[in-house]
Amino acid sequence: MSGVPDHAAGVPAPADWPARVAAPGSARMRRDAVAFLLDHCPPEFMAHPQLRRRPLLLARLAADHVDNQLRATRRALAQTQADPEQNAGPGILDDAVTVLRREETRLIEASHSVALVGQALRAGAR
C-alpha cells in the first residue's frame, strides 16, 4: 500500500508493496509473506510445512516459479503470433494473444511483488 502505515506497527509500506502483506518490520509481515509467497508457488507446496518455517527458501522458490511461468507465457505468445494458422478460426488468434498478454502483465507484477517480499525477508534476517 502506498505509504499507508501498517496499523499493528505504524510502519509505512513501500509504495509498490503488496497490499496483502503487512509492512516490512511489522509483527504480521512474516506470516503474511509466507501466505503470499505460497500463493505464488505450485499448490502442492502447501503440503510442505518446512517451507512455512523457511520463508527465505520459500521466497526463492516462489521467484523461480513465477519467473518460469513468465518465460512459458512469453514463449506461448511468441509461438501463437509466429504460427497464426495454428489458431485458425475467427477471433481465436486475437483471443489467445489478449489472454497471454494479460497473463504476462500479471506475472511481471507478481515477479516484482515476490522480489520485494523476498528482499524484505532477507533484510529482516540480517
mmCIF file of C-alpha atoms in Angstrom:
data_model
loop_
_atom_site.group_PDB
_atom_site.id
_atom_site.type_symbol
_atom_site.label_atom_id
_atom_site.label_comp_id
_atom_site.label_asym_id
_atom_site.label_seq_id
_atom_site.Cartn_x
_atom_site.Cartn_y
_atom_site.Cartn_z
ATOM 1 C CA MET A 1 0.000 0.000 0.000
ATOM 2 C CA SER A 2 1.269 3.393 -0.890
ATOM 3 C CA GLY A 3 2.864 4.828 2.214
ATOM 4 C CA VAL A 4 -0.057 3.611 4.322
ATOM 5 C CA PRO A 5 1.019 2.579 7.806
ATOM 6 C CA ASP A 6 0.582 -0.980 8.971
ATOM 7 C CA HIS A 7 -1.909 -0.495 11.783
ATOM 8 C CA ALA A 8 -0.217 -3.031 14.035
ATOM 9 C CA ALA A 9 3.214 -1.449 13.797
ATOM 10 C CA GLY A 10 2.787 2.045 12.364
ATOM 11 C CA VAL A 11 5.445 1.198 9.760
ATOM 12 C CA PRO A 12 4.913 2.704 6.300
ATOM 13 C CA ALA A 13 4.965 0.177 3.489
ATOM 14 C CA PRO A 14 6.817 0.930 0.248
ATOM 15 C CA ALA A 15 4.615 2.421 -2.485
ATOM 16 C CA ASP A 16 4.551 -0.784 -4.557
ATOM 17 C CA TRP A 17 4.364 -3.192 -1.610
ATOM 18 C CA PRO A 18 1.746 -5.979 -1.987
ATOM 19 C CA ALA A 19 -1.455 -4.933 -0.202
ATOM 20 C CA ARG A 20 -1.942 -8.414 1.318
ATOM 21 C CA VAL A 21 1.374 -8.328 3.181
ATOM 22 C CA ALA A 22 1.881 -6.263 6.329
ATOM 23 C CA ALA A 23 4.655 -3.682 6.078
ATOM 24 C CA PRO A 24 8.296 -4.732 6.484
ATOM 25 C CA GLY A 25 9.300 -4.850 10.121
ATOM 26 C CA SER A 26 5.749 -5.292 11.411
ATOM 27 C CA ALA A 27 4.743 -8.210 13.605
ATOM 28 C CA ARG A 28 2.487 -9.690 10.885
ATOM 29 C CA MET A 29 4.889 -9.314 7.977
ATOM 30 C CA ARG A 30 6.490 -12.785 8.143
ATOM 31 C CA ARG A 31 3.160 -14.640 8.455
ATOM 32 C CA ASP A 32 1.594 -12.578 5.658
ATOM 33 C CA ALA A 33 4.697 -13.011 3.497
ATOM 34 C CA VAL A 34 4.586 -16.800 3.823
ATOM 35 C CA ALA A 35 0.911 -16.913 2.782
ATOM 36 C CA PHE A 36 1.573 -14.505 -0.100
ATOM 37 C CA LEU A 37 4.587 -16.483 -1.325
ATOM 38 C CA LEU A 38 2.747 -19.812 -1.104
ATOM 39 C CA ASP A 39 0.048 -18.305 -3.326
ATOM 40 C CA HIS A 40 2.764 -17.768 -5.951
ATOM 41 C CA CYS A 41 4.018 -21.366 -5.813
ATOM 42 C CA PRO A 42 2.556 -24.628 -7.088
ATOM 43 C CA PRO A 43 -0.366 -25.643 -4.831
ATOM 44 C CA GLU A 44 1.490 -28.802 -3.815
ATOM 45 C CA PHE A 45 3.948 -26.651 -1.854
ATOM 46 C CA MET A 46 1.223 -26.115 0.774
ATOM 47 C CA ALA A 47 1.809 -29.722 1.882
ATOM 48 C CA HIS A 48 5.384 -28.964 2.961
ATOM 49 C CA PRO A 49 5.440 -27.365 6.438
ATOM 50 C CA GLN A 50 9.196 -26.835 6.230
ATOM 51 C CA LEU A 51 8.565 -24.121 3.622
ATOM 52 C CA ARG A 52 6.468 -22.195 6.147
ATOM 53 C CA ARG A 53 9.362 -22.388 8.594
ATOM 54 C CA ARG A 54 11.906 -21.220 5.995
ATOM 55 C CA PRO A 55 10.482 -18.108 4.323
ATOM 56 C CA LEU A 56 13.794 -17.226 2.633
ATOM 57 C CA LEU A 57 13.770 -20.582 0.857
ATOM 58 C CA LEU A 58 10.094 -20.110 0.033
ATOM 59 C CA ALA A 59 10.821 -16.668 -1.429
ATOM 60 C CA ARG A 60 13.473 -18.119 -3.730
ATOM 61 C CA LEU A 61 11.195 -20.950 -4.856
ATOM 62 C CA ALA A 62 8.291 -18.555 -5.452
ATOM 63 C CA ALA A 63 10.520 -16.245 -7.501
ATOM 64 C CA ASP A 64 11.759 -19.175 -9.590
ATOM 65 C CA HIS A 65 8.211 -20.429 -10.152
ATOM 66 C CA VAL A 66 6.818 -17.045 -11.202
ATOM 67 C CA ASP A 67 9.807 -16.383 -13.470
ATOM 68 C CA ASN A 68 9.373 -19.792 -15.131
ATOM 69 C CA GLN A 69 5.668 -19.091 -15.659
ATOM 70 C CA LEU A 70 6.570 -15.744 -17.224
ATOM 71 C CA ARG A 71 9.064 -17.380 -19.599
ATOM 72 C CA ALA A 72 6.489 -20.014 -20.587
ATOM 73 C CA THR A 73 3.847 -17.347 -21.205
ATOM 74 C CA ARG A 74 6.217 -15.320 -23.366
ATOM 75 C CA ARG A 75 7.165 -18.443 -25.316
ATOM 76 C CA ALA A 76 3.477 -19.272 -25.864
ATOM 77 C CA LEU A 77 2.804 -15.704 -27.007
ATOM 78 C CA ALA A 78 5.693 -15.810 -29.477
ATOM 79 C CA GLN A 79 4.595 -19.201 -30.828
ATOM 80 C CA THR A 80 0.987 -18.067 -31.133
ATOM 81 C CA GLN A 81 1.982 -14.984 -33.092
ATOM 82 C CA ALA A 82 4.532 -16.857 -35.236
ATOM 83 C CA ASP A 83 2.063 -19.505 -36.387
ATOM 84 C CA PRO A 84 -1.343 -17.830 -36.779
ATOM 85 C CA GLU A 85 -2.677 -20.680 -38.943
ATOM 86 C CA GLN A 86 -2.417 -22.980 -35.926
ATOM 87 C CA ASN A 87 -5.065 -20.800 -34.310
ATOM 88 C CA ALA A 88 -7.471 -20.944 -37.258
ATOM 89 C CA GLY A 89 -10.926 -19.609 -36.695
ATOM 90 C CA PRO A 90 -12.479 -16.196 -36.272
ATOM 91 C CA GLY A 91 -11.097 -14.318 -33.300
ATOM 92 C CA ILE A 92 -9.095 -17.227 -31.887
ATOM 93 C CA LEU A 93 -5.700 -15.631 -32.516
ATOM 94 C CA ASP A 94 -6.842 -12.302 -31.065
ATOM 95 C CA ASP A 95 -8.300 -14.028 -28.007
ATOM 96 C CA ALA A 96 -5.138 -16.061 -27.438
ATOM 97 C CA VAL A 97 -2.901 -13.003 -27.738
ATOM 98 C CA THR A 98 -5.160 -10.994 -25.404
ATOM 99 C CA VAL A 99 -5.139 -13.719 -22.750
ATOM 100 C CA LEU A 100 -1.388 -14.253 -22.979
ATOM 101 C CA ARG A 101 -0.600 -10.529 -22.799
ATOM 102 C CA ARG A 102 -2.805 -10.131 -19.723
ATOM 103 C CA GLU A 103 -1.108 -13.100 -18.109
ATOM 104 C CA GLU A 104 2.306 -11.670 -18.975
ATOM 105 C CA THR A 105 1.371 -8.392 -17.268
ATOM 106 C CA ARG A 106 0.078 -10.224 -14.189
ATOM 107 C CA LEU A 107 3.246 -12.300 -13.949
ATOM 108 C CA ILE A 108 5.521 -9.264 -14.317
ATOM 109 C CA GLU A 109 3.674 -7.648 -11.403
ATOM 110 C CA ALA A 110 3.816 -10.884 -9.389
ATOM 111 C CA SER A 111 7.543 -11.223 -10.033
ATOM 112 C CA HIS A 112 8.129 -7.701 -8.757
ATOM 113 C CA SER A 113 5.990 -8.260 -5.649
ATOM 114 C CA VAL A 114 7.652 -11.582 -4.837
ATOM 115 C CA ALA A 115 11.065 -9.926 -5.216
ATOM 116 C CA LEU A 116 10.072 -7.093 -2.846
ATOM 117 C CA VAL A 117 8.850 -9.536 -0.213
ATOM 118 C CA GLY A 118 11.987 -11.653 -0.594
ATOM 119 C CA GLN A 119 14.204 -8.587 -0.163
ATOM 120 C CA ALA A 120 12.340 -7.574 2.986
ATOM 121 C CA LEU A 121 12.656 -11.084 4.414
ATOM 122 C CA ARG A 122 16.391 -11.109 3.687
ATOM 123 C CA ALA A 123 16.801 -7.674 5.283
ATOM 124 C CA GLY A 124 14.962 -8.882 8.375
ATOM 125 C CA ALA A 125 17.171 -11.973 8.612
ATOM 126 C CA ARG A 126 20.366 -9.913 8.968
#
